[in-house]
CSV table of C-alpha atoms and ligand atoms in Angstrom, one decimal:
chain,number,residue,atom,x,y,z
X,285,UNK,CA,-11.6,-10.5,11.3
X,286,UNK,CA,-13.5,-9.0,14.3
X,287,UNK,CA,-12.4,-5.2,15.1
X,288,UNK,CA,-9.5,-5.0,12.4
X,289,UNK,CA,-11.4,-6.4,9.2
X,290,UNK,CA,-8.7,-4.8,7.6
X,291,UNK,CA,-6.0,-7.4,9.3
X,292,UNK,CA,-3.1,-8.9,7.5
X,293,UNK,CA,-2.0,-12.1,9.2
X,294,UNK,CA,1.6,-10.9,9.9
X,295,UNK,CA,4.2,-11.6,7.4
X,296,UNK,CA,3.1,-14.8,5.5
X,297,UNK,CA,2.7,-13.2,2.1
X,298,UNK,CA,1.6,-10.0,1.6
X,299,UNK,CA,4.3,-8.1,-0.7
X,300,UNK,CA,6.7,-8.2,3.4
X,301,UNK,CA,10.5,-8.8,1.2
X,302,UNK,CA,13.2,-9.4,3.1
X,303,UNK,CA,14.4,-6.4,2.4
X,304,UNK,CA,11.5,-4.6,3.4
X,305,UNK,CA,10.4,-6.4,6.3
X,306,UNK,CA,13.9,-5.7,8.2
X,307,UNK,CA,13.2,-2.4,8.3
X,308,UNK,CA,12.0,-1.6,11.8
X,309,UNK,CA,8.1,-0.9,12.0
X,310,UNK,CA,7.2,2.4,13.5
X,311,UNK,CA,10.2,3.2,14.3
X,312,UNK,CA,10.2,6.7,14.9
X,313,UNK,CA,6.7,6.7,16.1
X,314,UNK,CA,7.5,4.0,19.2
X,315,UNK,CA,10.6,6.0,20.0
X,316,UNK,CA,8.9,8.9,20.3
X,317,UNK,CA,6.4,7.5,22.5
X,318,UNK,CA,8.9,5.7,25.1
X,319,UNK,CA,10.5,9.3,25.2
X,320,UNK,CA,14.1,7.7,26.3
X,321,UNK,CA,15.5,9.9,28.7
X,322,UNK,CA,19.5,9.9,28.8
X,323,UNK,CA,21.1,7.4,31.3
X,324,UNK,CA,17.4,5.1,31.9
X,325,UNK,CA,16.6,1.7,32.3
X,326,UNK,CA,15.1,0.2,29.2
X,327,UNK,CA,13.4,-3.0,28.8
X,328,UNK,CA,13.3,-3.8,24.7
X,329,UNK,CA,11.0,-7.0,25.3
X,330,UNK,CA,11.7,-8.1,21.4
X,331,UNK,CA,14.7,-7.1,20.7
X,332,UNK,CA,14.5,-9.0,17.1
X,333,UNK,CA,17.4,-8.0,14.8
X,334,UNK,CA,18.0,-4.8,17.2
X,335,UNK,CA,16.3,-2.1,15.1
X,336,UNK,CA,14.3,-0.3,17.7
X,337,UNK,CA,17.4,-1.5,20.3
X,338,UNK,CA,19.6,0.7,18.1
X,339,UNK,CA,17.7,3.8,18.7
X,340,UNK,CA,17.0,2.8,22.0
X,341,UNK,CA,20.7,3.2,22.6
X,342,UNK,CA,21.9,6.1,21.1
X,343,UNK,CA,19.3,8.1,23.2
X,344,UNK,CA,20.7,6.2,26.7
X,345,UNK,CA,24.2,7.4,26.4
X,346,UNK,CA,27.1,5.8,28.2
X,347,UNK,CA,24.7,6.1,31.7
X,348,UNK,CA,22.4,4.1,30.2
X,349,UNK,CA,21.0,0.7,30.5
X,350,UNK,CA,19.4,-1.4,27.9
X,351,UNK,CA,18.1,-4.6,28.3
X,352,UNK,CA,16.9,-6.7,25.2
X,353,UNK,CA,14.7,-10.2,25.7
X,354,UNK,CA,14.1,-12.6,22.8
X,355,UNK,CA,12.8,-16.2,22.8
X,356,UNK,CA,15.0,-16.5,19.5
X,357,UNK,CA,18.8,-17.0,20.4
X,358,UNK,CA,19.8,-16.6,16.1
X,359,UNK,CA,17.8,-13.2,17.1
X,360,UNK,CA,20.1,-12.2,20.0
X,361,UNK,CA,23.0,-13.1,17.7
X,362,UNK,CA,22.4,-10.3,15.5
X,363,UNK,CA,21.8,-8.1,17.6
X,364,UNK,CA,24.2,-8.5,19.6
X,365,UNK,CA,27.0,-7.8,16.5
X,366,UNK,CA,24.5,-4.4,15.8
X,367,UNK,CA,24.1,-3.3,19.4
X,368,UNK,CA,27.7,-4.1,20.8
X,369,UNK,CA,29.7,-2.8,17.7
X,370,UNK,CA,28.0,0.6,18.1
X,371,UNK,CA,28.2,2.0,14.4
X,372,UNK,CA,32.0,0.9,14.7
X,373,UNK,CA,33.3,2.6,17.3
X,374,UNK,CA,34.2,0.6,20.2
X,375,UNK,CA,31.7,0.5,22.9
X,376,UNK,CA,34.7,1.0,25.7
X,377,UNK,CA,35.2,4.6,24.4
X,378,UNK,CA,31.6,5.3,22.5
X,379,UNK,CA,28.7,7.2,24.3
X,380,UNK,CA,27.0,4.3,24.5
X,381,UNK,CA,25.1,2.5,26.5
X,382,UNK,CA,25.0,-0.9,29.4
X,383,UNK,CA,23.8,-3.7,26.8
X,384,UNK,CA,22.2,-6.8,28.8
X,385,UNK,CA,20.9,-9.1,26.0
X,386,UNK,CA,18.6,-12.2,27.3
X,387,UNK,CA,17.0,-15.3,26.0
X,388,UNK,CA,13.9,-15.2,27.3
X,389,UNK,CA,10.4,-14.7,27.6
X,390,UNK,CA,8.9,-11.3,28.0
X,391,UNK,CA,6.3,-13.2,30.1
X,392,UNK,CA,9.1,-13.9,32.4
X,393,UNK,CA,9.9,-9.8,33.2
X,394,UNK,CA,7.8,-10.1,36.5
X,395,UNK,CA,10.0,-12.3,38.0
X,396,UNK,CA,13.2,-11.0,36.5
X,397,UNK,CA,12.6,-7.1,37.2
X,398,UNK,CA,11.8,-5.8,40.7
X,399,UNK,CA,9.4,-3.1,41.3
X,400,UNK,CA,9.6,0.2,39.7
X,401,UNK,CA,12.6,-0.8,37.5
X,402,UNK,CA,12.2,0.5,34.6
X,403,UNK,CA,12.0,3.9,32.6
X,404,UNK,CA,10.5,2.3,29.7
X,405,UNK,CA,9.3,-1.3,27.9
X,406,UNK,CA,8.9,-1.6,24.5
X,407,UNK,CA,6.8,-4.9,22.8
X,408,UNK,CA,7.4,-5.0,18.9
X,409,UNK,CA,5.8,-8.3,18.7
X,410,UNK,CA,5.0,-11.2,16.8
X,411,UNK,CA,7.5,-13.1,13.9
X,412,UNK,CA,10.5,-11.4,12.7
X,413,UNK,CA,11.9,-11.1,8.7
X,414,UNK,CA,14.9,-13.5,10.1
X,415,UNK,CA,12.0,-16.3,11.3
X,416,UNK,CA,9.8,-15.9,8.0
X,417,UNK,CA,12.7,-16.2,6.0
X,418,UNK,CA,14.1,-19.4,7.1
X,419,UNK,CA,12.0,-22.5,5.6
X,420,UNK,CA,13.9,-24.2,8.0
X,421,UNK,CA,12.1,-22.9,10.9
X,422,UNK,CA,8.3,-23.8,9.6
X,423,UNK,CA,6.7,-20.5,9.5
X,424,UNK,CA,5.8,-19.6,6.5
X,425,UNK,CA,4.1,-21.4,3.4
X,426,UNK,CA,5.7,-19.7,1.0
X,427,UNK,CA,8.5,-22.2,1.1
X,428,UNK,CA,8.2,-25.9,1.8
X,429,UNK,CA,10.2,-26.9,5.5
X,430,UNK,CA,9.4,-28.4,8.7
X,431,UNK,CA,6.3,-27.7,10.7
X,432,UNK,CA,8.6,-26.2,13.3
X,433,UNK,CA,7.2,-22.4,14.5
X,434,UNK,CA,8.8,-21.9,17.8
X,435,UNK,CA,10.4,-18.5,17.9
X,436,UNK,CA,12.3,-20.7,21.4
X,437,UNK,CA,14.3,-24.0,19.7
X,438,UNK,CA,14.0,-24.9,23.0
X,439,UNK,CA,10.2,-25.1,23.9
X,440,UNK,CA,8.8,-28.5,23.4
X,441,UNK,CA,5.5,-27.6,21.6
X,442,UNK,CA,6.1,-27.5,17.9
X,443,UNK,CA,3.5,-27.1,14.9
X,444,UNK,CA,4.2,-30.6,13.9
X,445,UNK,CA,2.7,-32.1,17.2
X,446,UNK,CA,0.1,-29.3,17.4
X,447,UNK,CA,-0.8,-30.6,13.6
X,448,UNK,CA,-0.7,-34.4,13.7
X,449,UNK,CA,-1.8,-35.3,17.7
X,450,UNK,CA,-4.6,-32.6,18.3
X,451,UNK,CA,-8.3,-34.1,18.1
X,452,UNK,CA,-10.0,-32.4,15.4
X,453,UNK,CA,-12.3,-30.4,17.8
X,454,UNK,CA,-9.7,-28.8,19.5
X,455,UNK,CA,-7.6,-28.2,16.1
X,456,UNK,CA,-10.7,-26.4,14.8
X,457,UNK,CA,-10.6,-24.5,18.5
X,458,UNK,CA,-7.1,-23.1,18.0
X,459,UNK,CA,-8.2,-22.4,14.3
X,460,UNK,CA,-10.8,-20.3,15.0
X,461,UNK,CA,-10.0,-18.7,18.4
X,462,UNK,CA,-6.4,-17.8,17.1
X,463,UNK,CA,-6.5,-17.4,13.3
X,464,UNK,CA,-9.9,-15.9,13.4
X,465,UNK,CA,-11.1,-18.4,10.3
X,466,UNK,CA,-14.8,-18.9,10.0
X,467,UNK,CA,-14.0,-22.5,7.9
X,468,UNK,CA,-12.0,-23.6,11.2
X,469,UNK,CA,-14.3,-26.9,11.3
X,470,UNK,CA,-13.7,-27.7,7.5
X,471,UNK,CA,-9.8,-27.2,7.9
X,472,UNK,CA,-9.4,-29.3,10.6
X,473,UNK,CA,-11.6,-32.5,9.3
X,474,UNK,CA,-9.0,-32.2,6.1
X,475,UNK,CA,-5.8,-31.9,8.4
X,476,UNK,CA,-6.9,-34.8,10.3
X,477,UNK,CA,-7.8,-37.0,7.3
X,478,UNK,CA,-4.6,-36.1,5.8
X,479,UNK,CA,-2.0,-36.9,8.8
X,480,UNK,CA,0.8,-37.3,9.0
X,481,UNK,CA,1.4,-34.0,7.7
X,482,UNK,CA,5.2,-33.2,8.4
X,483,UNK,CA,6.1,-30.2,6.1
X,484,UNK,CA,4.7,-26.4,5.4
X,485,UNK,CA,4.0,-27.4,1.9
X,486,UNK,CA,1.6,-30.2,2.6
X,487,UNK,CA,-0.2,-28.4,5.5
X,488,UNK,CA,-1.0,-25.5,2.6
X,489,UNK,CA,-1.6,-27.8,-0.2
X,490,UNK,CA,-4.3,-29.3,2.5
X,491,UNK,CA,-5.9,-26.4,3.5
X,492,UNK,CA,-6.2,-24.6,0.0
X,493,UNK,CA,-8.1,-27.9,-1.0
X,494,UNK,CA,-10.1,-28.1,1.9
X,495,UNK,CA,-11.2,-24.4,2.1
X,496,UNK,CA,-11.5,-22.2,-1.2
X,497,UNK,CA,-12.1,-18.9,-1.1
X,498,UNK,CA,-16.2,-17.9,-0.5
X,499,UNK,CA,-16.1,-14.1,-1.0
X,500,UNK,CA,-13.6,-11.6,-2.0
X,501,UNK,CA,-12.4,-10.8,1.5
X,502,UNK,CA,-11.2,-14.6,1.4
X,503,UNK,CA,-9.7,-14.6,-1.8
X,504,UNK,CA,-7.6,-11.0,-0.9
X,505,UNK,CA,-5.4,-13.8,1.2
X,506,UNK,CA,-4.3,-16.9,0.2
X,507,UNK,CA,-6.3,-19.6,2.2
X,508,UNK,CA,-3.5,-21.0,4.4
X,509,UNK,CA,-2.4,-17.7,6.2
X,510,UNK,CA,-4.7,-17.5,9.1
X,511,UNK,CA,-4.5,-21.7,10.0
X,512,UNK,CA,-0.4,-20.4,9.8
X,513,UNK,CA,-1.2,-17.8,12.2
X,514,UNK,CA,-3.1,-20.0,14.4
X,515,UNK,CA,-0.8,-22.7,15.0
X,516,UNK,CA,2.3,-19.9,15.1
X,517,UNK,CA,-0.1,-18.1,17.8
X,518,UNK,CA,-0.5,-21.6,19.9
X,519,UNK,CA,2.7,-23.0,19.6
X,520,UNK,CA,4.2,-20.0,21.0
X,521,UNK,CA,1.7,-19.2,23.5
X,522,UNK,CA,1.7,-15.7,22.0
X,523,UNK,CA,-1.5,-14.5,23.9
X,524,UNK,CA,-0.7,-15.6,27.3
X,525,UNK,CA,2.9,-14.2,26.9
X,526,UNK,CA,1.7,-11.1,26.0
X,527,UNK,CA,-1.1,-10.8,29.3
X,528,UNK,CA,2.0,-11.6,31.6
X,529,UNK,CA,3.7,-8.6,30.2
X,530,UNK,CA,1.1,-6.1,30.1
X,531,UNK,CA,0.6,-7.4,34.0
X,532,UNK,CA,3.7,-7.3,35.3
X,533,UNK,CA,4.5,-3.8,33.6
X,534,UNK,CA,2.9,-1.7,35.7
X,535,UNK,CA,4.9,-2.9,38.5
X,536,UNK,CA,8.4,-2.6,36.7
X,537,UNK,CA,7.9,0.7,35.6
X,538,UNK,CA,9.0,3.9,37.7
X,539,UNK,CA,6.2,6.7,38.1
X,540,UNK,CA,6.3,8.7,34.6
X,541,UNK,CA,8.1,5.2,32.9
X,542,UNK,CA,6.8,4.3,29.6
X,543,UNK,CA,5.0,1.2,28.1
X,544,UNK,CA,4.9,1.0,24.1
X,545,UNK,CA,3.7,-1.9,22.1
X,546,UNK,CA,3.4,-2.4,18.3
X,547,UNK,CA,1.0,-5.2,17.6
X,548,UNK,CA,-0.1,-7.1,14.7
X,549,UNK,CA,-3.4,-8.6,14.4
X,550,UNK,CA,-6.9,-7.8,16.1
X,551,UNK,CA,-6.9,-10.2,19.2
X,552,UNK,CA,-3.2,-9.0,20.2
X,553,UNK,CA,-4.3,-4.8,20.0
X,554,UNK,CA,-7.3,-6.0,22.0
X,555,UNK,CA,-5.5,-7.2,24.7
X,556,UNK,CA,-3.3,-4.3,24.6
X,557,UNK,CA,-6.2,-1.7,24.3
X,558,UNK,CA,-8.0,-3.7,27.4
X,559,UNK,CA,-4.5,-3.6,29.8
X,560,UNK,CA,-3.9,0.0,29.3
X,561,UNK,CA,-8.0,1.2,30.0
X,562,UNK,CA,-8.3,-1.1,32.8
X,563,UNK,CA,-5.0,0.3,34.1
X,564,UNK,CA,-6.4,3.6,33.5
X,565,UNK,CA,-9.7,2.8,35.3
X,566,UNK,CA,-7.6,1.6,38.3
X,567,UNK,CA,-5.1,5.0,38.2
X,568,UNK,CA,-1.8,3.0,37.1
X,569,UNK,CA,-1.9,4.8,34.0
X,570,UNK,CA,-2.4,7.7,31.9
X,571,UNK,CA,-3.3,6.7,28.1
X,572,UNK,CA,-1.1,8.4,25.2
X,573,UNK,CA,-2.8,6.8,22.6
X,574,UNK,CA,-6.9,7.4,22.7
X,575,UNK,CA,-6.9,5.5,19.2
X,576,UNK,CA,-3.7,3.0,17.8
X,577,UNK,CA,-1.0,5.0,15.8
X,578,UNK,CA,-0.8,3.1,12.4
X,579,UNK,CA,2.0,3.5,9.5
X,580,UNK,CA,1.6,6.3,7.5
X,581,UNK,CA,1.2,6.1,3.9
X,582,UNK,CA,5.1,6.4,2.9
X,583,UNK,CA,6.3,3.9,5.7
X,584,UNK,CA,3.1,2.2,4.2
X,585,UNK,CA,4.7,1.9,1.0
X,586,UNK,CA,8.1,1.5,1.6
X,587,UNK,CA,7.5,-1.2,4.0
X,588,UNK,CA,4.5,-3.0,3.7
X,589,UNK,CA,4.6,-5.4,6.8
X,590,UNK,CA,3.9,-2.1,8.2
X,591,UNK,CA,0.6,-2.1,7.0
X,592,UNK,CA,-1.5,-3.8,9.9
X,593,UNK,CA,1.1,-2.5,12.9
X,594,UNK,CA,-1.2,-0.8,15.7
X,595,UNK,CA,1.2,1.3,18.2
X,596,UNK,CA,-0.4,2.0,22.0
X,597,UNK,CA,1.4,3.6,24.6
X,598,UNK,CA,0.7,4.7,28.1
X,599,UNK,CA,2.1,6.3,31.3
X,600,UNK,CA,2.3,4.7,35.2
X,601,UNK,CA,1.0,7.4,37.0
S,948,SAM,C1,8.8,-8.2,15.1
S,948,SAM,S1,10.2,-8.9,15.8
S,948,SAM,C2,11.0,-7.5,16.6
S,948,SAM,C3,11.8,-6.7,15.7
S,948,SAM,C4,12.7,-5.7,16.4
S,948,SAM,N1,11.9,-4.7,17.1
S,948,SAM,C5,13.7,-5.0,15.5
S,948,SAM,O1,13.7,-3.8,15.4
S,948,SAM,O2,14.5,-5.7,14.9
S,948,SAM,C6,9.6,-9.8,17.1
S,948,SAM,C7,10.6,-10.5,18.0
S,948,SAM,O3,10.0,-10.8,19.2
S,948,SAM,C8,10.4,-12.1,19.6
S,948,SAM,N2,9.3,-12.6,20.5
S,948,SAM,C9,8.1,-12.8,20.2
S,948,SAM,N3,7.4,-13.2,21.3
S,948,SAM,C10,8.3,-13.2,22.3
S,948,SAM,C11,8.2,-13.4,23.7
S,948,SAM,N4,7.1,-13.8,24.3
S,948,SAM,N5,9.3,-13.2,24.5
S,948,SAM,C12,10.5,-12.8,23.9
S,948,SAM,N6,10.6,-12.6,22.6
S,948,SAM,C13,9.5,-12.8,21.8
S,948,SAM,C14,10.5,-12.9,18.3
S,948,SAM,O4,11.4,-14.0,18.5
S,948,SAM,C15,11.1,-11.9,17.4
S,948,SAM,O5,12.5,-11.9,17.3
């Protein structure tokens, strides 16, 4: 899997229980790196179920601001009920600060934020435990449900669509560009023969058939996860989301403000390792992280979706 051979697709099987997998990745180490400074302007650009929000807050004190973007409005519901109930003491009274919660796009943030905004911008991106976990929502193939996959109920690309009405060459495109799966070509002449495919369950039972494992590294994962990733990665338009942000943040942050992302996968810390040197190059930023920060071996163990998390951070100038 190019740079990271060591990559695990996020979340689609590998040991992530619910329990574990709600435990905010590098948590300490992103909040550490975003150095909140009492009474800023934050920008969580995934605020998920509000884990890195959380501590976000508690640093901003009552002259704070904290803004929190998701696609996912059954995201922004729980956080919302974790953010605004402050540990249980009301909010009015509580140290605690401004919370501005939005459904949107982190792409969006250049048109939403003027210049020099910001104090900090954290990306924790990717799927969240709450989207894995529902088989209603299509993600994983662990459990049979829709070919669904938007993290935004209201975008009109589903996997579904992506599945049944691509032409084979451009299935075995998205296959190979965004799952990073050398049997791309094989997987999408099965998927095709086999359409209508409408559920998770007969999408894996397609591609296990069509592509069995050749070598150990393919047999370590089971042989749907990276078409899964694929199609999640294109129906979202993960990629391109992720180059708006990293464009526009330069712009949104104040001099000395703070950009932290945790990424996933190989072609997301590439992009994220490319934004922050070219910013460097062109004296936007100072670079805090020369090589990613991974999960140590406890946060390892206790939480294994931590496993393939890659934290970068730099500095506008
Ligand atoms: C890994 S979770 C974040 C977890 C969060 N840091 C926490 O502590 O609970 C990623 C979240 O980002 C959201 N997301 C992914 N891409 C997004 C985008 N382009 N714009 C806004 N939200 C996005 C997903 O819907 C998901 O809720």
């Amino acid at each position: 899997m190019g740079e990271g051979s060591t990559d695990t697709p996020q979340g689609v099987g590998h040991g992530g229980g619910r329990e574990a997998s709600h435990v905010p990745v590098l948590l300490k180490e992103a909040i550490d790196f975003l150095n909140v400074r009492r009474g800023g302007i934050y920008i969580d650009a995934t605020v998920g179920l509000g884990g890195h929000s959380y501590e976000i807050a508690k640093r901003l004190g009552a002259p704070g601001h904290l803004i929190g973007l998701d696609k996912d409005p059954a995201a922004l519901d729980i956080a919302r009920t974790k953010l605004e109930s402050s540990a249980g003491v009301s909010p009015a009274t509580a140290d605690w600060p401004k919370i501005t919660l939005l459904q949107c796009s982190f792409a969006e943030v250049g048109e939403r934020f003027g210049k020099n905004f910001a104090d900090g911008i954290l990306a924790d991106i990717g799927v969240s435990s709450l989207q894995l976990d529902d088989a209603a929502r299509g993600f994983s193939f662990q459990a049979d449900g829709p070919l669904d996959m938007r993290m935004d109920p209201r975008s009109e690309r589903t996997a579904e669509q992506v599945v049944n009405h691509l032409d084979e060459r451009e299935l075995a495109d998205v296959i190979y560009e965004f799952g990073e799966e050398r049997r791309s070509r094989r997987i999408a002449r099965a998927i095709c023969r086999s359409r209508p495919i409408r559920s998770t369950a007969h999408l894996a039972d397609v591609i296990s058939a069509a592509a069995r494992p050749m070598n150990s590294e393919q047999r370590r994962i089971h042989p749907a996860t990276r078409t899964f990733q694929a199609l999640r990665i294109f129906v979202n338009r993960e990629l391109d989301d992720l180059r708006a942000l990293l464009e526009a943040a330069p712009r949104i942050l104040k001099p000395g403000g703070r950009v932290v992302v945790i990424s996933f996968h190989s072609l997301e810390d590439r992009i994220v390792k490319d934004a922050f040197r070219e910013g460097a190059k062109q004296g936007v930023y100072t670079v805090l992280t020369k090589k990613p920060v991974t999960a140590s071996e406890q946060e390892s163990d206790r939480n294994p979706r931590s496993r393939s998390a890659k934290l970068r951070a730099a500095e506008r100038v």
